[in-house]
Short mmCIF file of C-alpha atoms in Angstrom, two decimals:
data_model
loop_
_atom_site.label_atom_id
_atom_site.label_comp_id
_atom_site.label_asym_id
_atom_site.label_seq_id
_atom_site.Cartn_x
_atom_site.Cartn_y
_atom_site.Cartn_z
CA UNK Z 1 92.81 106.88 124.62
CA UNK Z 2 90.07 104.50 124.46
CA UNK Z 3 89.89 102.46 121.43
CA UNK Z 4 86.27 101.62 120.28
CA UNK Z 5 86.39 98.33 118.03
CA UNK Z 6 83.74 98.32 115.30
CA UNK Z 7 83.09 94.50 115.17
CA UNK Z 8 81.99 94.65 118.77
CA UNK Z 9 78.45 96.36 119.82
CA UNK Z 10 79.88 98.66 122.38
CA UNK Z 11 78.93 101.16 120.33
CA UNK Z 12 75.30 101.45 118.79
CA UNK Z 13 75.48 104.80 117.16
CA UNK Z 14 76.94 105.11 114.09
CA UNK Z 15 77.90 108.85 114.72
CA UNK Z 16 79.32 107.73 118.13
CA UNK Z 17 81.75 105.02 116.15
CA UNK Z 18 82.54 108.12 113.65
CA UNK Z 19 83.96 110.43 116.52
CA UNK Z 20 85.39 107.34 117.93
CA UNK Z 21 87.30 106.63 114.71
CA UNK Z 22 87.92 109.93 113.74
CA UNK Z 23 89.39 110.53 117.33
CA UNK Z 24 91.80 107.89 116.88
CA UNK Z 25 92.82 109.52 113.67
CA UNK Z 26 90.58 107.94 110.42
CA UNK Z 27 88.39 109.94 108.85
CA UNK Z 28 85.01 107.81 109.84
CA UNK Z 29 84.52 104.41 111.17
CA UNK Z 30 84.13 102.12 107.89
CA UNK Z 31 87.62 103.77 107.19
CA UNK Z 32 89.37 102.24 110.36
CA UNK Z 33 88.64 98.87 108.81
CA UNK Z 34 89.95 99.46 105.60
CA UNK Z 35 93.09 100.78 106.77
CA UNK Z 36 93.45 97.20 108.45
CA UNK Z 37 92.02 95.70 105.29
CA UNK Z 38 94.70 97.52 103.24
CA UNK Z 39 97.94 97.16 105.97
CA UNK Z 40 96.70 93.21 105.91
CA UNK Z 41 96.69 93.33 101.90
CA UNK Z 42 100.01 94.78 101.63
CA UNK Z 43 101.72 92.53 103.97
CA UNK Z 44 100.56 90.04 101.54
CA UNK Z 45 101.77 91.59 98.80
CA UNK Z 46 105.41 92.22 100.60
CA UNK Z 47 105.18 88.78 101.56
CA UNK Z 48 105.45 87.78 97.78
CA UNK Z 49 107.66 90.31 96.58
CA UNK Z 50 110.25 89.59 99.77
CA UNK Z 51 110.77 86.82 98.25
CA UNK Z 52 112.80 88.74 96.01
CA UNK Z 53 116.06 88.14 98.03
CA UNK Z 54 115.89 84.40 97.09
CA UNK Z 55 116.20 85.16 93.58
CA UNK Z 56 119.64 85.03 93.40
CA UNK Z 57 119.89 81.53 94.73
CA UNK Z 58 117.36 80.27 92.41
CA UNK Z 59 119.22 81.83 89.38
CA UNK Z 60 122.82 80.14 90.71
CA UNK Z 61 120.78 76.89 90.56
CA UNK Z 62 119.94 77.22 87.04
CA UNK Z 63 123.71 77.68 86.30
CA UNK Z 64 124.07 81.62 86.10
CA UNK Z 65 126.77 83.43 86.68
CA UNK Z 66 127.12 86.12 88.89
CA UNK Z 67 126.97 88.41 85.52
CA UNK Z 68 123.85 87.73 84.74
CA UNK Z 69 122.04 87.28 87.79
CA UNK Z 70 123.22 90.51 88.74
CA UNK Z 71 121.92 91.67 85.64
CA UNK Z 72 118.64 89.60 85.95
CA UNK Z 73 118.05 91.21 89.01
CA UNK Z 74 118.98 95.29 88.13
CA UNK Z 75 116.97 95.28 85.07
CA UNK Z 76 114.15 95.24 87.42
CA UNK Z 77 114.87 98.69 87.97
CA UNK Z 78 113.66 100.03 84.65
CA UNK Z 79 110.00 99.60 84.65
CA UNK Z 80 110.34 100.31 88.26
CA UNK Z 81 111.61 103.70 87.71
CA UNK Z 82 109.38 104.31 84.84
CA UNK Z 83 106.43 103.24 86.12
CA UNK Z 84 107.04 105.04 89.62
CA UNK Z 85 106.55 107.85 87.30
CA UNK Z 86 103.66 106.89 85.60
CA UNK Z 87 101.91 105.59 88.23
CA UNK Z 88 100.25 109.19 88.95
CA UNK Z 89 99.09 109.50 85.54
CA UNK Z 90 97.89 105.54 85.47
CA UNK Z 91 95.79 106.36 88.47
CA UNK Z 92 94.58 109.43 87.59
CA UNK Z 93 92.70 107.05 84.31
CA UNK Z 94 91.42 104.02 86.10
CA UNK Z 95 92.10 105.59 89.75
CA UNK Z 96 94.25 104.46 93.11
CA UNK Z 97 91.83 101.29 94.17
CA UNK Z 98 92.09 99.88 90.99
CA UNK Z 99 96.08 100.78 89.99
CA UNK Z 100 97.15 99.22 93.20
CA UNK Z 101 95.12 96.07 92.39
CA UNK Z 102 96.50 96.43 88.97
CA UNK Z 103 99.90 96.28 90.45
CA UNK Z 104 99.04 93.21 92.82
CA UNK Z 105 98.04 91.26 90.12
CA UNK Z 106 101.24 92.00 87.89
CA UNK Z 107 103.59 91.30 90.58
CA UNK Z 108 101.95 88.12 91.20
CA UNK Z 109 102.25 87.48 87.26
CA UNK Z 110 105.32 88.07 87.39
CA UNK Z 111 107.15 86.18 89.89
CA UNK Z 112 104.74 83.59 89.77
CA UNK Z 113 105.71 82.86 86.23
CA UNK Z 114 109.62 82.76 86.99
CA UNK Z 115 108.46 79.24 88.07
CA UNK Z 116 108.54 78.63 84.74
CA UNK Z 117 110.81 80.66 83.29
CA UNK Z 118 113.71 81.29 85.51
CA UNK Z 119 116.06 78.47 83.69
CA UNK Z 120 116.60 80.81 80.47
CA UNK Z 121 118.04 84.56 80.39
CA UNK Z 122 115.45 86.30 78.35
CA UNK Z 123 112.07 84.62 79.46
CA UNK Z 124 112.96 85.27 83.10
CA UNK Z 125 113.77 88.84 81.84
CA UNK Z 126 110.61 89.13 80.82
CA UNK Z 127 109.06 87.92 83.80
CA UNK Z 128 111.45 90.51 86.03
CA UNK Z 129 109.87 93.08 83.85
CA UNK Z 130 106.70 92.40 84.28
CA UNK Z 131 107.08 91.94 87.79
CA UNK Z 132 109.01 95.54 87.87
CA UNK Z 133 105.71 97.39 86.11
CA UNK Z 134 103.75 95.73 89.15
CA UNK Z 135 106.22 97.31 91.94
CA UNK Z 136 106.31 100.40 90.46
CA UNK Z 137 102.98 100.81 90.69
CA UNK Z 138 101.85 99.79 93.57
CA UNK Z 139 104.12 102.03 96.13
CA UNK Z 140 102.59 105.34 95.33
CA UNK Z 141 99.24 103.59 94.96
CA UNK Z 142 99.03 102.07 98.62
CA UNK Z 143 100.37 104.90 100.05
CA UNK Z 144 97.75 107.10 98.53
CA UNK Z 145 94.87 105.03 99.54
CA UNK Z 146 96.21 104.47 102.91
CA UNK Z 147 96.59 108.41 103.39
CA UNK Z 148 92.99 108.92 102.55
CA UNK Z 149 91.81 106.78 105.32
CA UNK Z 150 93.46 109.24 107.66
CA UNK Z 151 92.35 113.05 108.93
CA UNK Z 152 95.59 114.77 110.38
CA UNK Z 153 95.45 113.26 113.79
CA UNK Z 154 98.30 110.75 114.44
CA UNK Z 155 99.08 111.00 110.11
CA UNK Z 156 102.29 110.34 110.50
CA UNK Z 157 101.90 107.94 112.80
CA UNK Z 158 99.57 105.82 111.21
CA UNK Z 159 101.06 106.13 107.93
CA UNK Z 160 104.56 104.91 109.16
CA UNK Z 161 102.72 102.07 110.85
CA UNK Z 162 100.90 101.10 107.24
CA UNK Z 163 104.24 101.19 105.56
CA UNK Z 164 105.95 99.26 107.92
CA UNK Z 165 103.51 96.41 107.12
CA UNK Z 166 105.46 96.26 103.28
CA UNK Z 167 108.82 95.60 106.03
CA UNK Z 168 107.12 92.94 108.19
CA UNK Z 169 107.73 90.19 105.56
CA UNK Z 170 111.46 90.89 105.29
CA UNK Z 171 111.64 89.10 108.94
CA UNK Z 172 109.14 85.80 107.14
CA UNK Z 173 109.43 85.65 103.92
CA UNK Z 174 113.61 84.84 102.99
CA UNK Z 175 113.68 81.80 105.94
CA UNK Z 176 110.18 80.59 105.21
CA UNK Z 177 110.83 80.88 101.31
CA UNK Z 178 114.76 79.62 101.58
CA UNK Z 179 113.29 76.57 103.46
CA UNK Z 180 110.65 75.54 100.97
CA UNK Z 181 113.38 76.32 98.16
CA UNK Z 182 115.98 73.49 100.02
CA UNK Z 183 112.99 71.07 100.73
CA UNK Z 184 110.78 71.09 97.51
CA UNK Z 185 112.55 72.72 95.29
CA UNK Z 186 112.12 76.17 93.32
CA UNK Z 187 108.92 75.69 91.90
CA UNK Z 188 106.92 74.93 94.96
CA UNK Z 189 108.61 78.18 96.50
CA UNK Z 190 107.16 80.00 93.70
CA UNK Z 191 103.73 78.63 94.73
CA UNK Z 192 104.20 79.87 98.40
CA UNK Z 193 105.18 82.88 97.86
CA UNK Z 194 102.01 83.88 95.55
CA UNK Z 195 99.38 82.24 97.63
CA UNK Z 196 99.76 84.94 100.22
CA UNK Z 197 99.33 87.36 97.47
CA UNK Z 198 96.49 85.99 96.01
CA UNK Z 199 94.71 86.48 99.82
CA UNK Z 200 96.27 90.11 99.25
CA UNK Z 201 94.85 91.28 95.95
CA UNK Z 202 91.23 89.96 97.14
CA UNK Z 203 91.50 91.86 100.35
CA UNK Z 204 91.37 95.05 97.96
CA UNK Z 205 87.96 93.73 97.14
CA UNK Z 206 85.06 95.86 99.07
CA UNK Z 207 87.35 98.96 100.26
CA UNK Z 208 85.71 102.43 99.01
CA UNK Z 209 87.08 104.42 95.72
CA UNK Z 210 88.85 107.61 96.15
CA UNK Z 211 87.96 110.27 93.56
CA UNK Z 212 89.47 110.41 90.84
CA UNK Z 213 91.32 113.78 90.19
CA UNK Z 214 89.98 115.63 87.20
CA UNK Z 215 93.52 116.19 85.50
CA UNK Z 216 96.62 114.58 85.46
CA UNK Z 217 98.69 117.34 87.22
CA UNK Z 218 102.90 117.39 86.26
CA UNK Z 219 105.11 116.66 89.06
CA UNK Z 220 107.33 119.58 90.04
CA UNK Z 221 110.19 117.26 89.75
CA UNK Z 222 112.96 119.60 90.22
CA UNK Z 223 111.51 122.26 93.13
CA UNK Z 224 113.28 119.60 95.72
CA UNK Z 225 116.65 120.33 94.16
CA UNK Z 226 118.73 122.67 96.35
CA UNK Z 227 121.46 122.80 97.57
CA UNK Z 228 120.83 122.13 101.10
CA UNK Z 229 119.00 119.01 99.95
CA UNK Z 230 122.21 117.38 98.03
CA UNK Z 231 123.10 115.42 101.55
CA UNK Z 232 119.37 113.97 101.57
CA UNK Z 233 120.08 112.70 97.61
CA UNK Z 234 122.98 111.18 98.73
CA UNK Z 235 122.41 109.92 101.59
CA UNK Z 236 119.19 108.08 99.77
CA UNK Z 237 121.88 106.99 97.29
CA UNK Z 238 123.63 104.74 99.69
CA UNK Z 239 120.76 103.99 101.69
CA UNK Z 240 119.58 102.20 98.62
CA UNK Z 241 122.79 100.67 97.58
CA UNK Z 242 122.94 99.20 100.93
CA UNK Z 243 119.38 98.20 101.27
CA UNK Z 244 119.88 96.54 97.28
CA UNK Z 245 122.76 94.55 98.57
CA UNK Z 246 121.00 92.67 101.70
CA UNK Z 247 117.27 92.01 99.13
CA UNK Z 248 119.62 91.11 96.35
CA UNK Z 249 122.63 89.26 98.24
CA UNK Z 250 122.20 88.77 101.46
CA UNK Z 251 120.30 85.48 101.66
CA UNK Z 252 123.11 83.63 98.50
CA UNK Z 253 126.06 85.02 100.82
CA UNK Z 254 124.70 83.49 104.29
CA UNK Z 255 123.91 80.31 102.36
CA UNK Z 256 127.36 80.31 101.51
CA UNK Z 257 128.34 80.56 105.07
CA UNK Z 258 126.12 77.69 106.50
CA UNK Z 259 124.56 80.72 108.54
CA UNK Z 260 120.46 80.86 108.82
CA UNK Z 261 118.88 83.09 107.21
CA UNK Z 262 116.43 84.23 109.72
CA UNK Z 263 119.22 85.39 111.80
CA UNK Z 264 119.51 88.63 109.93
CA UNK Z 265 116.46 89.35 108.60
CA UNK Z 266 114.09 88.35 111.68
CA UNK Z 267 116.32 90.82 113.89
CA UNK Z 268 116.35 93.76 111.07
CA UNK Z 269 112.64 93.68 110.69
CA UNK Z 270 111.83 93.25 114.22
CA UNK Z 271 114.53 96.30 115.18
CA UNK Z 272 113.11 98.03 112.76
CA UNK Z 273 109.32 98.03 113.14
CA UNK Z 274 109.86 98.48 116.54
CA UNK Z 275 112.31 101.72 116.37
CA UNK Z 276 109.24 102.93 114.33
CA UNK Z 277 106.37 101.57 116.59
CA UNK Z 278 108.00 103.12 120.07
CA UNK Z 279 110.47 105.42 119.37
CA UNK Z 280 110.10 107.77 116.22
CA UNK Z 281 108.42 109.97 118.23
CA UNK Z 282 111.15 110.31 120.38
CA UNK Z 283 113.67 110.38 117.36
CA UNK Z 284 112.04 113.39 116.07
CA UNK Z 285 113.24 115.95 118.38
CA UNK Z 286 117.07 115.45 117.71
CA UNK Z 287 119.28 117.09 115.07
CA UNK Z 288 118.27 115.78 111.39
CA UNK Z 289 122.04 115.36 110.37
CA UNK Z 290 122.93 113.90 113.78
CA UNK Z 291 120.06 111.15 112.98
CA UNK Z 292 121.12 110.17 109.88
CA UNK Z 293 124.65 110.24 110.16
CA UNK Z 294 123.57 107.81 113.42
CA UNK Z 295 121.75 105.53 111.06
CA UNK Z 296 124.41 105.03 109.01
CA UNK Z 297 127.12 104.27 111.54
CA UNK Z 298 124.70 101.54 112.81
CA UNK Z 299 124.31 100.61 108.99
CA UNK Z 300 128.17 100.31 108.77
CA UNK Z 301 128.60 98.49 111.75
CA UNK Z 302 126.30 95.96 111.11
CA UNK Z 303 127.73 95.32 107.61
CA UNK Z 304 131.04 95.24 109.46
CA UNK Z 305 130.15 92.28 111.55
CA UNK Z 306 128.37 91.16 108.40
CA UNK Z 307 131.56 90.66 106.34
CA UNK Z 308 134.17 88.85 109.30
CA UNK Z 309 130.77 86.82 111.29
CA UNK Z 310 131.16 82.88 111.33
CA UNK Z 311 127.92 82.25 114.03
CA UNK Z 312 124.39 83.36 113.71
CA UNK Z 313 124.48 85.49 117.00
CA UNK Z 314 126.63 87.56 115.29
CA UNK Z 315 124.61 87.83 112.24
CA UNK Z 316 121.79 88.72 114.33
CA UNK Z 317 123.66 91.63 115.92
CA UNK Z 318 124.37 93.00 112.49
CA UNK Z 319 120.60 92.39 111.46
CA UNK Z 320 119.70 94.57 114.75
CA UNK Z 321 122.33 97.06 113.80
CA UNK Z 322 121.08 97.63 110.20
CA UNK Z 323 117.41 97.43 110.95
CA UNK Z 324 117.54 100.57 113.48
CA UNK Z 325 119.68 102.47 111.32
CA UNK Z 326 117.59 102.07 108.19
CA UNK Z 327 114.19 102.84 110.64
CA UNK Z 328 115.63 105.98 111.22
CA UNK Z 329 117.00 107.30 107.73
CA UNK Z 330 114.14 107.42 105.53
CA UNK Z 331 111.31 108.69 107.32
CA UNK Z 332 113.68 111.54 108.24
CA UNK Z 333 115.08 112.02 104.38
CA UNK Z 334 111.44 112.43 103.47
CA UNK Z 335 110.76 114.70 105.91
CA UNK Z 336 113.99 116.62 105.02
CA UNK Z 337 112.40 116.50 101.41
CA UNK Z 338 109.13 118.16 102.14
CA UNK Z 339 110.47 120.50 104.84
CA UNK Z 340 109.24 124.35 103.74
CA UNK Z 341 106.74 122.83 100.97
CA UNK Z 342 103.40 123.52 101.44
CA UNK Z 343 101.55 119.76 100.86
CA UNK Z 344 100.54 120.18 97.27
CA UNK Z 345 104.25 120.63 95.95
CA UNK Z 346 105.45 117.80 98.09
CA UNK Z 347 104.90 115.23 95.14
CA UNK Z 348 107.74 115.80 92.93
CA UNK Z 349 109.85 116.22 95.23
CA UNK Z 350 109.57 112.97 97.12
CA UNK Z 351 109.02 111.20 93.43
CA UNK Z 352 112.72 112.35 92.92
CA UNK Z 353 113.62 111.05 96.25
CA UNK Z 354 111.96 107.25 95.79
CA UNK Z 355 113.69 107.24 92.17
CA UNK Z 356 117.20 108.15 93.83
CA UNK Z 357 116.33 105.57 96.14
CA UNK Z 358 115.03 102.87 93.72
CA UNK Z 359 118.48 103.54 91.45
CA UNK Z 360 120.25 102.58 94.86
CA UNK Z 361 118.07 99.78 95.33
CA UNK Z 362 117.66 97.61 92.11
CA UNK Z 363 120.35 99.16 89.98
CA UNK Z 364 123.61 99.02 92.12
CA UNK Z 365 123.59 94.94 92.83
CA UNK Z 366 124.84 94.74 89.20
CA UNK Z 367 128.17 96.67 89.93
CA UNK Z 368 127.78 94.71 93.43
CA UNK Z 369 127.93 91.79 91.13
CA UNK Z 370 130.96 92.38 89.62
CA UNK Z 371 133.12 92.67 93.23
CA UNK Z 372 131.51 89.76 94.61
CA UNK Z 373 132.45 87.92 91.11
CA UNK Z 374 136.29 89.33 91.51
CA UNK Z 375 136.79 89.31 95.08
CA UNK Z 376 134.67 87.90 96.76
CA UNK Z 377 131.33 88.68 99.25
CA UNK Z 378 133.87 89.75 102.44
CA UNK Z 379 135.53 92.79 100.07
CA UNK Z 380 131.86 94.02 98.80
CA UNK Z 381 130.54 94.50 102.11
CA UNK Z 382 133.63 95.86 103.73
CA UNK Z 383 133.18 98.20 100.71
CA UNK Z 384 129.54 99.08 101.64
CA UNK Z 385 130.23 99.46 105.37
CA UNK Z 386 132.95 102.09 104.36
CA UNK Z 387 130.44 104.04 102.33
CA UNK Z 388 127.89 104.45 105.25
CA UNK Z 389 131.07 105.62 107.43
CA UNK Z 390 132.10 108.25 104.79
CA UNK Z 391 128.40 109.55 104.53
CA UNK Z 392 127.88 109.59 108.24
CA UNK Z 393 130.60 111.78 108.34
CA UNK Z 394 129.39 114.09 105.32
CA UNK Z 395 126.70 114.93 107.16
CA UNK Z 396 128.99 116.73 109.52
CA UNK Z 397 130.54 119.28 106.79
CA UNK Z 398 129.72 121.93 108.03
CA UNK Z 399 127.81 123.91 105.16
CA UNK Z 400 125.47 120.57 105.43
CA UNK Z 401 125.37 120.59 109.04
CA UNK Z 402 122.08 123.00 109.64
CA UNK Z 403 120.08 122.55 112.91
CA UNK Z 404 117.13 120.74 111.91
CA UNK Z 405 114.13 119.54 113.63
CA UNK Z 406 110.87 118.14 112.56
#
């Protein structure tokens, strides 16, 4: 496939760098650029909000206990949830462009302001929640813009690559931030990581409106829930606990150990963009259940060597582990989601999914909280490692086990 830049003259007619594009898979040429404008704008914005994982370090410097930072950190989930669902209606008013640069700007506002407010519980709350509005938001929002950049050729293709530019950061952000945070201290960490995001939220600057839609339509919430779709709720369940416990955890536990942070997260997000990048396609023709049961042994077994590893080549081995298993379980849960739907009932469905998901994600590190406060980080991630073992092995009961390919 040839690949016709735009920024280059070797093509001079504009319908000639239309086919070109559209060959490739956008939907004209201007919109080949804006899906690199927007993938460049959310890496940005990932940057920023990866930054996240530090959080709990910054909160044990301001004399928290593990209580309340593990509160501090789940009551993120509420506006998340709430404005996940919202954020159809919200767009459907001012429109996509402008929600996800609405949602930009109030994650920005709101971790930026933790520089000032992280020392007491309820102004940092505040600041968490504001930040939360902004996240829930601006998922649905990016997505939607970035899928109207693209005709059917190479969708799903494209559209993993786009959202694996919100991952890329997770390999950057914890060992660039953590570094700042032990050199200059908390508040010029706060400044780094929002920067970036300012770059982000002007990139959304000059890209083309989508229509708005003439109604606010109701999700269909509850056509996704059937029986042979309980494993896929589940298995989101502990996807997202485990996911919550390395962006909530992670970094404050391998501090503890002396162990670099970039030793887990720069070989999860390199695993995992490249599992997506080379071999989804591949992936796609095997067994649904045998996939995901697959992901979460690696998940386990990474956790494993998570909870009993002393040396950073060992903590890279677990960050490998965990970053091909999670490449491989949600694209294929979403996929299990939307299987039999015809496109326009797809929405609630997947809504429910990203909420079962977020619950995982931002509300389980407070009951994390409490084992790491009574026994320690070893016993919570031995604990989370068993989970993905017992669900890998759910997926094998046999009135869940149906042959399923994409």
């Amino acid at each position: 496939m040839k690949f016709v830049l735009s920024g280059t003259r070797t093509v001079q007619n504009p319908e000639k760098a239309d086919e070109a594009a559209i060959e490739f898979g956008f939907i004209d040429a201007r919109a080949r650029r804006e899906y690199i404008q927007l993938g460049i704008a959310g890496f940005f914005t990932a940057y920023l909000n990866s930054h996240s994982s530090l959080l709990a370090i910054v909160f044990a410097r301001e004399h928290f206990d593990l209580h309340t930072i593990g509160l501090l950190i789940s009551l993120y989930a509420l506006p998340v949830i709430l404005f996940t669902f919202l954020s159809g209606a919200i767009a459907a008013r001012i429109g996509v462009l402008n929600t996800c640069r609405l949602a930009i700007a109030l994650l920005m506002i709101g971790f930026f302001s933790l520089r000032y407010t992280s020392a007491e519980f309820w102004p940092a709350v505040a600041s968490r929640l504001v930040q939360g509005v902004g996240q829930g938001l601006f998922l649905s929002s990016f997505v939607t813009y970035g899928q109207s950049r693209l005709n059917v050729k190479r969708f799903v293709y494209l559209l993993g690559l786009l959202s694996s530019m919100l991952m890329l950061p997770q390999a950057f952000a914890p060992p660039i931030g953590a570094l700042v945070l032990n050199a200059f201290g908390t508040q010029a960490m706060f400044l780094e990581a929002t920067v970036p995001a300012c770059v982000g939220l002007t990139l959304m600057f000059g890209l083309r409106p989508i229509p708005w839609p003439r109604i606010a339509r109701r999700l269909d919430f509850f056509s996704g829930v059937r029986r042979d779709r309980v494993p896929a709720f589940i298995a989101i369940f502990v996807n997202g606990t485990m996911f919550g416990f390395v962006t909530a955890y992670l970094a404050a536990m391998l501090e503890a150990r002396a162990i670099p942070i970039a030793a887990f997260f720069l070989a999860s997000t390199t695993v995992m963009f490249a599992s997506r990048l080379f071999a989804m396609r591949s992936f796609e023709m095997i067994n649904w259940n045998i996939l995901v049961a697959a992901g979460f042994l690696l998940q386990g077994s990474g956790f494993m060597l998570v909870a009993v590893a002393e040396t950073s080549w060992l903590i890279a081995v677990a960050g490998a582990f965990f970053g091909m298993g999670y490449s491989v379980i949600y694209p294929i849960l979403s996929a299990w989601m939307s299987e039999g739907l015809e496109p326009n009932e797809r929405a609630g469905p997947q809504a429910l999914l990203n909420t079962v998901f977020s619950i995982g994600v931002f509300v389980m590190p407070y009951p994390q909280a409490l084992i790491i406060t009574q026994f320690g980080y070893g016993l919570a991630v031995m604990i989370l490692a068993s989970l993905a073992i017992v669900a890998a092995c759910a997926l094998f009961v046999p009135r869940f086990a149906k042959p399923r390919r994409s």
